[in-house]
Tab-separated table of C-alpha atoms in Angstrom:
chain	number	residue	atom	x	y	z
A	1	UNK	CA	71.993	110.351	-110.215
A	2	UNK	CA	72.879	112.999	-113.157
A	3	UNK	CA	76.466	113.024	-110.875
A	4	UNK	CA	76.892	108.943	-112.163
A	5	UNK	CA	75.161	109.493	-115.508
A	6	UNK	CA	77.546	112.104	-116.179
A	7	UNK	CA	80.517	109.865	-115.239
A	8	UNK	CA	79.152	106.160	-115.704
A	9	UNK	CA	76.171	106.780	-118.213
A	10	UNK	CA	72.283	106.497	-117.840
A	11	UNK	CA	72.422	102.958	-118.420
A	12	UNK	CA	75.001	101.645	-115.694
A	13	UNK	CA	73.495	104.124	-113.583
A	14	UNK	CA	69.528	102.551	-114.119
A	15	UNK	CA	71.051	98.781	-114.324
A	16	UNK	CA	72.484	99.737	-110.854
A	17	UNK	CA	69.032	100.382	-109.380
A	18	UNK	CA	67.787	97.257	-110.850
A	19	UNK	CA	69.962	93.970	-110.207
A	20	UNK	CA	70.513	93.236	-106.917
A	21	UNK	CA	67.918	94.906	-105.550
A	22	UNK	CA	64.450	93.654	-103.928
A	23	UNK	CA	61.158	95.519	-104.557
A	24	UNK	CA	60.415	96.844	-101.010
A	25	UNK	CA	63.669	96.536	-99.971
A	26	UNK	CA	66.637	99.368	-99.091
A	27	UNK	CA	69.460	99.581	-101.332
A	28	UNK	CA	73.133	99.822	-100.693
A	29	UNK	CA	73.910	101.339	-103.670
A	30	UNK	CA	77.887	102.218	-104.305
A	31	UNK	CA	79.927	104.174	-106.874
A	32	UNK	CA	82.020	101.064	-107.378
A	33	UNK	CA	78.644	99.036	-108.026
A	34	UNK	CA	77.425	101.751	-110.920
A	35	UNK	CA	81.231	101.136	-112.643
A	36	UNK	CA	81.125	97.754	-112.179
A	37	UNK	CA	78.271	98.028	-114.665
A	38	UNK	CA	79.431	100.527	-116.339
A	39	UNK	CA	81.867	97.589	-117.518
A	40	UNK	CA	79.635	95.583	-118.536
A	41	UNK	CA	77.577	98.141	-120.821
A	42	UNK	CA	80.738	98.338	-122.120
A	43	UNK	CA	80.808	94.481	-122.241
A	44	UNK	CA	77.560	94.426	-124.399
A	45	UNK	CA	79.124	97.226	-126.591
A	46	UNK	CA	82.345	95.107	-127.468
A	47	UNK	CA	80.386	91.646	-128.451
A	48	UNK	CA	78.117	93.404	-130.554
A	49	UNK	CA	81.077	95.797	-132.340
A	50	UNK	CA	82.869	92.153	-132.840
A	51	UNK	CA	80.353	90.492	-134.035
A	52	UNK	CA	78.954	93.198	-136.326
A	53	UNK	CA	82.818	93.794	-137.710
A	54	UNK	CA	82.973	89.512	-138.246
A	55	UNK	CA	80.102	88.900	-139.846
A	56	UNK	CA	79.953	88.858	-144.080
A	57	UNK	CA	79.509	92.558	-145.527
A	58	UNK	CA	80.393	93.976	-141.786
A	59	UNK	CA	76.784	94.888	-140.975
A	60	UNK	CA	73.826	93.581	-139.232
A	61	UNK	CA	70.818	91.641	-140.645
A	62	UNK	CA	67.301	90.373	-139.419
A	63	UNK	CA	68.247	86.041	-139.586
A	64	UNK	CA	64.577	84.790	-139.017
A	65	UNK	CA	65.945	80.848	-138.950
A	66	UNK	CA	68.984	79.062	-137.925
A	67	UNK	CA	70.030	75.668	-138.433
A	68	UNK	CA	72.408	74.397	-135.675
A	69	UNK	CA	75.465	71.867	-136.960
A	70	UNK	CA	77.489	71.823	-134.240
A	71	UNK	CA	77.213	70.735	-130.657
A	72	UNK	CA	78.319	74.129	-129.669
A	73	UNK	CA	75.358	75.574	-131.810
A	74	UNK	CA	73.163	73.157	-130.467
A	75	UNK	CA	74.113	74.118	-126.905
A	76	UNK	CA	73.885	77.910	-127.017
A	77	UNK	CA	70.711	77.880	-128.996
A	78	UNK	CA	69.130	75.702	-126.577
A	79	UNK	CA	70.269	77.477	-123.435
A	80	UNK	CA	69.543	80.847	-125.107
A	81	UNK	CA	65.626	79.267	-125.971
A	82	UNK	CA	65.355	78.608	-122.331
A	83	UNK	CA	66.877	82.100	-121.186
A	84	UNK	CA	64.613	83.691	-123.245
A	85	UNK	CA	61.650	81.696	-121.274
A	86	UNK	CA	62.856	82.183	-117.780
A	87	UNK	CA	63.665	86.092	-118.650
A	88	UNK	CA	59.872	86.642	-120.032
A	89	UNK	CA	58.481	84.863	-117.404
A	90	UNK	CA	60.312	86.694	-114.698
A	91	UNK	CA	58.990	90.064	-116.322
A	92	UNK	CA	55.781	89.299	-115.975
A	93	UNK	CA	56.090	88.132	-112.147
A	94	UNK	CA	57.968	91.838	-112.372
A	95	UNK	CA	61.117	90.009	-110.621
A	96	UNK	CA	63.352	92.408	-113.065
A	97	UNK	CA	66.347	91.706	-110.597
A	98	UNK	CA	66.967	88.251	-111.695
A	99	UNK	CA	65.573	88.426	-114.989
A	100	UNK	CA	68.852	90.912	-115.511
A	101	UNK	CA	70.956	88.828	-113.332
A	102	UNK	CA	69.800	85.927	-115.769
A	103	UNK	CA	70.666	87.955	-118.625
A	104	UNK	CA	73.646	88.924	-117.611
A	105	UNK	CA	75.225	85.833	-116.919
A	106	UNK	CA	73.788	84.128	-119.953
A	107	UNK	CA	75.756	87.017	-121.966
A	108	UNK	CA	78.744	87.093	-119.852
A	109	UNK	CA	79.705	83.789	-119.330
A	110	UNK	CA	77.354	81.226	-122.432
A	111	UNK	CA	77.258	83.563	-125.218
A	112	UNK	CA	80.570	85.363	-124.979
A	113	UNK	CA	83.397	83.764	-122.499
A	114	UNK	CA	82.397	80.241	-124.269
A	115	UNK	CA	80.562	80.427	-128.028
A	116	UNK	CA	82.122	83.685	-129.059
A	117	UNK	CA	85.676	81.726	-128.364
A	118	UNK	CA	84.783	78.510	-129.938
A	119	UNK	CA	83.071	80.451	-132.710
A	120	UNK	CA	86.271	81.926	-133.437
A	121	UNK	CA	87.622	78.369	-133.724
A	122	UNK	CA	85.113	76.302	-135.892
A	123	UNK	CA	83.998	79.306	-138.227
A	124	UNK	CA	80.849	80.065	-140.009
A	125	UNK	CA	78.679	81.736	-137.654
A	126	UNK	CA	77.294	84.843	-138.715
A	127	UNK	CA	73.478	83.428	-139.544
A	128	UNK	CA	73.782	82.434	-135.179
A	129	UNK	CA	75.594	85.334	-133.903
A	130	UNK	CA	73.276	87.728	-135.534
A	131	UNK	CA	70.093	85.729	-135.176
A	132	UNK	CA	70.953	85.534	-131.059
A	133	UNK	CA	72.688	89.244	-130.969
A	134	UNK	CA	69.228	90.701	-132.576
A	135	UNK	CA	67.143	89.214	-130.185
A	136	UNK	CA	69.468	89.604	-127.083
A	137	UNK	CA	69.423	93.346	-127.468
A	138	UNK	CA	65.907	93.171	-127.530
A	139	UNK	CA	65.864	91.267	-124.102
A	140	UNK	CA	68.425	93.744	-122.802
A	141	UNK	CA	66.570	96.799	-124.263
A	142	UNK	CA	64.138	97.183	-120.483
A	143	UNK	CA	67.409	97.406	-119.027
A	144	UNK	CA	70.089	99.309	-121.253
A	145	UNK	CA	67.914	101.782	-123.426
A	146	UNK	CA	69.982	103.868	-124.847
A	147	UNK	CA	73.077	101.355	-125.534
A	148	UNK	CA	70.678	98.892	-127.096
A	149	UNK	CA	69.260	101.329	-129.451
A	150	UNK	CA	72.212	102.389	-130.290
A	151	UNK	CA	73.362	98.652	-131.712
A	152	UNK	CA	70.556	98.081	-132.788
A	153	UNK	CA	70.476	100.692	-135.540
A	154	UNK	CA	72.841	98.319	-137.460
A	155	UNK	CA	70.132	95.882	-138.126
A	156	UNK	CA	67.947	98.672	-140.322
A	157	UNK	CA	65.252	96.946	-138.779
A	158	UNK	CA	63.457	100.321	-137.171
A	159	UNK	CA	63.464	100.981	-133.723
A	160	UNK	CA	64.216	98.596	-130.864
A	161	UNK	CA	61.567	100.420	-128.588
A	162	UNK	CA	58.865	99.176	-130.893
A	163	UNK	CA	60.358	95.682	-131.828
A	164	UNK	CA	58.537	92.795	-131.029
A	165	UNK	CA	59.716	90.498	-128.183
A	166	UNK	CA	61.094	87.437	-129.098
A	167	UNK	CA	58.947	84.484	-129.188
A	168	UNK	CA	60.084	82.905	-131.346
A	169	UNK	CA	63.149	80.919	-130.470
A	170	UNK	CA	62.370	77.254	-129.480
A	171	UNK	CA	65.568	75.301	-129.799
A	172	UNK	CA	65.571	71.902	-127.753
A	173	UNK	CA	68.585	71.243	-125.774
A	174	UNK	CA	68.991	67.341	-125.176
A	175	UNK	CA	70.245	65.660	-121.858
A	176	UNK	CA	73.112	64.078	-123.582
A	177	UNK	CA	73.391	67.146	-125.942
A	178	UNK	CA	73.887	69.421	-122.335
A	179	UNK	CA	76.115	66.645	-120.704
A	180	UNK	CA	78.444	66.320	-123.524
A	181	UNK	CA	79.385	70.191	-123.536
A	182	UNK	CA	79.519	70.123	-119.696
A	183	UNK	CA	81.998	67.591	-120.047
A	184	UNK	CA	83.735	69.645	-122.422
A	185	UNK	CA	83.248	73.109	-120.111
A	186	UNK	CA	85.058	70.722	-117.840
A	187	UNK	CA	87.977	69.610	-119.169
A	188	UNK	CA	89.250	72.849	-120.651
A	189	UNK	CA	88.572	74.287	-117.049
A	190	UNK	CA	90.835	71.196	-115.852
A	191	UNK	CA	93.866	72.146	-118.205
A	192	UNK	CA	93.537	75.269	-117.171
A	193	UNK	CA	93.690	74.674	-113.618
A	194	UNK	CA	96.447	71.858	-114.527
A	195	UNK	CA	98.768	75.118	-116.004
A	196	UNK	CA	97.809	77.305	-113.161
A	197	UNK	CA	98.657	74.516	-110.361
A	198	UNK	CA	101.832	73.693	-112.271
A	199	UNK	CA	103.033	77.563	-113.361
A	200	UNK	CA	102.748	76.143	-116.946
A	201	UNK	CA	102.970	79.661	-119.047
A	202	UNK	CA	100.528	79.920	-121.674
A	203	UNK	CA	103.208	79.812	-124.081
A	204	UNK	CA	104.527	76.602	-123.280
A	205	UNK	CA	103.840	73.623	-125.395
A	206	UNK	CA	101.949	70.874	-124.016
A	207	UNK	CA	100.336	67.455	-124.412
A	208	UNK	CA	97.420	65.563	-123.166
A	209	UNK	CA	95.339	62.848	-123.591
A	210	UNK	CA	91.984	61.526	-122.824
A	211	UNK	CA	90.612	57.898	-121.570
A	212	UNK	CA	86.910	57.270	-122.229
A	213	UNK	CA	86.333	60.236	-124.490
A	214	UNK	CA	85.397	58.642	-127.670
A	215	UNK	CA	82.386	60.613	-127.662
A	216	UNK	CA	84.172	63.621	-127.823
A	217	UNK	CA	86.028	62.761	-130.344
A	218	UNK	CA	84.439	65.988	-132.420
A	219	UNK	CA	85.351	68.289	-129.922
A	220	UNK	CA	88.960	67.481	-129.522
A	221	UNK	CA	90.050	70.824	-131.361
A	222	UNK	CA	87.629	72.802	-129.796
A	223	UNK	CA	89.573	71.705	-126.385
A	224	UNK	CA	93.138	72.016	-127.740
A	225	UNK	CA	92.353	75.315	-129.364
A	226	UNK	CA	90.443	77.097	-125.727
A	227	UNK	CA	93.587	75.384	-123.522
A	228	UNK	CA	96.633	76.178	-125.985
A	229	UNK	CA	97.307	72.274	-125.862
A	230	UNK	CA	99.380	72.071	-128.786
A	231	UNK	CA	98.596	67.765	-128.901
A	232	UNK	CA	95.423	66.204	-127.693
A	233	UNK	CA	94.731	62.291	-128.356
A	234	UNK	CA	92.743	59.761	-126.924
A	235	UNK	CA	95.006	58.138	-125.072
A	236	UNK	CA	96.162	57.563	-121.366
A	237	UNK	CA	98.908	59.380	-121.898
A	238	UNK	CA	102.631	59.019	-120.526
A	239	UNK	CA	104.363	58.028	-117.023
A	240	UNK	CA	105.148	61.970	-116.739
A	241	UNK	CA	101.663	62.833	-117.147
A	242	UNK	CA	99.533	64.749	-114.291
A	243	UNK	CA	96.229	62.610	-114.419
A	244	UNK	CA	92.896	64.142	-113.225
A	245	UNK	CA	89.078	63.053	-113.281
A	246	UNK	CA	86.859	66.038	-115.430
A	247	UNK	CA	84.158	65.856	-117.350
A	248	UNK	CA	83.164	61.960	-117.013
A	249	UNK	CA	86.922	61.195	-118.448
A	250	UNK	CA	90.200	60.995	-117.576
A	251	UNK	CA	92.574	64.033	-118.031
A	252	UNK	CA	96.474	63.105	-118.238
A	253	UNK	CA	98.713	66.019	-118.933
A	254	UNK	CA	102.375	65.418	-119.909
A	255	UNK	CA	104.647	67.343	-117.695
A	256	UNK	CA	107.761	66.373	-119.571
A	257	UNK	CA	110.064	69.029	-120.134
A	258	UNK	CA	107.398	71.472	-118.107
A	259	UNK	CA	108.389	70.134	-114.409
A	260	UNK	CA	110.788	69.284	-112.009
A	261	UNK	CA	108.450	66.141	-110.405
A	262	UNK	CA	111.252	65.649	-107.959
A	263	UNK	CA	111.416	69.761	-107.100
A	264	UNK	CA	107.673	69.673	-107.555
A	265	UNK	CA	107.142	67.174	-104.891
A	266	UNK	CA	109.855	68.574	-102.206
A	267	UNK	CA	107.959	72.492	-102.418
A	268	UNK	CA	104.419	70.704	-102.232
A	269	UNK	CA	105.616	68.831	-99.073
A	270	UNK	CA	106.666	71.625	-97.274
A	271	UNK	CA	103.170	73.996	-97.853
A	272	UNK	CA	101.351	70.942	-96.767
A	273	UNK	CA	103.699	70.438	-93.847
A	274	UNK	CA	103.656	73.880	-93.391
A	275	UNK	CA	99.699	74.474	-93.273
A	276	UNK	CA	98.913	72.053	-91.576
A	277	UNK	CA	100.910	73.135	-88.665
A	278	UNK	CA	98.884	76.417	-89.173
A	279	UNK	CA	96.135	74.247	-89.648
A	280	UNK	CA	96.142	72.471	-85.914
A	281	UNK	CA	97.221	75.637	-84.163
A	282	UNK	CA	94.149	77.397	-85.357
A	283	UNK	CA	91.593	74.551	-84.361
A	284	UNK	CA	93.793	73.848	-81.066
A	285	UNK	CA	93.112	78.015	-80.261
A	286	UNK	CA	89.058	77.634	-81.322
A	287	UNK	CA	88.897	74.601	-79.102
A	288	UNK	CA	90.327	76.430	-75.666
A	289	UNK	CA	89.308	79.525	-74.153
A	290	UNK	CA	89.489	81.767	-77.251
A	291	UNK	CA	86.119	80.685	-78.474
A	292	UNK	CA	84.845	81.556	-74.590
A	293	UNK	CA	86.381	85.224	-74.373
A	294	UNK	CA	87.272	86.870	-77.581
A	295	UNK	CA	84.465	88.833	-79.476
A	296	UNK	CA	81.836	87.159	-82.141
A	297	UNK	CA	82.953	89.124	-84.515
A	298	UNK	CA	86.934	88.097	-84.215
A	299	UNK	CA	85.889	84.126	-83.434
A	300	UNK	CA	83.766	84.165	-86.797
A	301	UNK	CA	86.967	85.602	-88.458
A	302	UNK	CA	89.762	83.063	-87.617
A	303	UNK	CA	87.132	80.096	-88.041
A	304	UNK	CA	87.162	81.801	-91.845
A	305	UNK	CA	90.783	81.786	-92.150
A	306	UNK	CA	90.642	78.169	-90.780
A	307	UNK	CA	88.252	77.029	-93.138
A	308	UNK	CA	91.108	79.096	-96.284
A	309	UNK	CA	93.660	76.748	-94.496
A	310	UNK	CA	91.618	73.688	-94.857
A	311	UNK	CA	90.687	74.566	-98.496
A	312	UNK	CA	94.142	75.138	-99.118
A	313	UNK	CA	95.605	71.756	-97.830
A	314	UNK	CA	93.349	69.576	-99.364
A	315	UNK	CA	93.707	71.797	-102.960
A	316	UNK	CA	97.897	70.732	-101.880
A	317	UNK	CA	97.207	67.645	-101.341
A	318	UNK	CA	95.548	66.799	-104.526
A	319	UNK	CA	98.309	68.566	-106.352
A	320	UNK	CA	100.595	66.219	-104.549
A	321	UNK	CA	98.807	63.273	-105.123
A	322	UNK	CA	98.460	63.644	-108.813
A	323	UNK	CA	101.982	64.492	-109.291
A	324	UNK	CA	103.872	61.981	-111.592
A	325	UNK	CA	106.694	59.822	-109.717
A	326	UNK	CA	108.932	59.808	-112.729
């Protein structure tokens, strides 16, 4: 242990012994596990330093009451109300695995792969960052000690050892409130995927529209701004557009100027032609005596690869499929 604290830090090393681990249970415990949360310590570190640096007068401050005006507000102060239930719950059962893995992801993912982003983008923030940051800290604190302290000594609020638990946060998160930014999460995962599937550089200029999003209307530029979509209407866009289902709506994604729909086509044809063939050789080896006389252990193995190859075809064939004709 003082080996990894020396290289990782006490609080990798203890979050290590912690998540993904069951009371009762041997762990498999692994250098590259105690860096792997080593980076998210570091993770923690980074929101809170950008946050703290964003916020008016560059410091942190106690925010007793927020007042959400945005969907986006609405949604992470409602799913941070109910992470703070689930985590205090699971501490008392003592299931401190999940209640970090909880934690973690709520951090990770809610607070600062999707709010931090579109808090960037709609602007005026601080009273939310700081009232969740404070109290998220304070969550973490059982967990990360010594790198929660640490932040926390910008709120000149005492010590986080002695602070009281946070009971205090009862934000209601709607149905239609939780579908609408689902729908949202959605589509800018679409576009994304649309670029990736396509090789559409981030840097390229692109259009799309949306059918049946009126209700989204408000968070058209929070979707233009995450996907780099330079226009974004409601609309059903043009013959050249890529059209996909996400979010409740339909996606179309102009391609003019971006791609080749005749080149396009010809490459797609020839993977799917291609892996298929892989495809049928694969279940046509399973089906004869392979399956009778080769090891467990290799069987298992090429039924994986087969079930890659399916995954892969039918990911081609949708490609394919949504491809403009002109």
């Amino acid at each position: 242990p003082l080996d990894m604290i020396e290289k990782y830090g006490a609080d990798a090393t203890r979050l290590s012994l912690v998540l993904g681990n069951t009371p009762g249970n041997d762990l498999k415990l692994s250098e590259e596990k105690i860096a792997g949360f080593r980076n998210f310590t570091n993770k923690l570190w980074n929101i809170s330093r950008f946050i703290l640096s964003k916020v008016e007068g560059g410091e942190g401050r106690s925010v007793e009451r927020v007042e959400p005006k945005t969907l986006a507000d609405r949604w992470i102060l409602g799913r941070f109300s109910e992470v703070v239930e689930k985590v205090t719950k699971l501490q008392e059962d003592y299931d401190l695995s999940m209640a970090g893995e909880t934690l973690r992801e709520f951090t990770w993912n809610e607070f600062a792969d999707w709010y931090l982003e579109i808090a960037k983008i709609e602007g005026e923030k601080d009273e939310i960052l700081l009232y969740i940051l404070e109290r998220l800290l304070i969550l973490w604190h059982p967990f990360m000690p010594f790198v929660t302290e640490e932040i926390y000594k910008n709120f000149n609020n005492g010590l986080i050892i002695v602070a009281p638990w946070p009971k205090d946060v009862r934000f209601d998160l709607s149905d239609a409130e939780r579908k609408q930014f689902t729908a949202v999460q959605e589509i800018v995962a679409a576009i994304r995927n649309v670029r990736a599937e396509y090789k559409i550089a981030p840097k390229e200029k692109i259009q799309a529209s949306l059918t049946g999003a009126e209700h989204l209307k408000d968070e058209l530029k929070i979707i233009a701004e995450l996907t780099k979509v330079d226009v974004l209407n409601l609309g059903e866009g043009d013959a050249s557009s890529v059209k996909v289902a996400a979010g409740g709506v339909t996606l179309a994604v102009s391609l003019a100027g971006l791609v080749d729909a005749g080149k396009e086509r010809a490459r797609l044809t020839k993977e799917i032609e291609s892996t298929e063939k892989y495809v049928n050789s694969v279940k046509a080896k399973l089906a004869g005596d392979f399956s009778k006389n080769a090891p467990e252990k290799v069987v298992t193995a090429e039924k994986g690869k087969l079930e890659e190859a399916e995954k892969k075809l039918e990911t081609l064939k949708s490609q394919i499929a949504f491809l403009p004709e002109a």
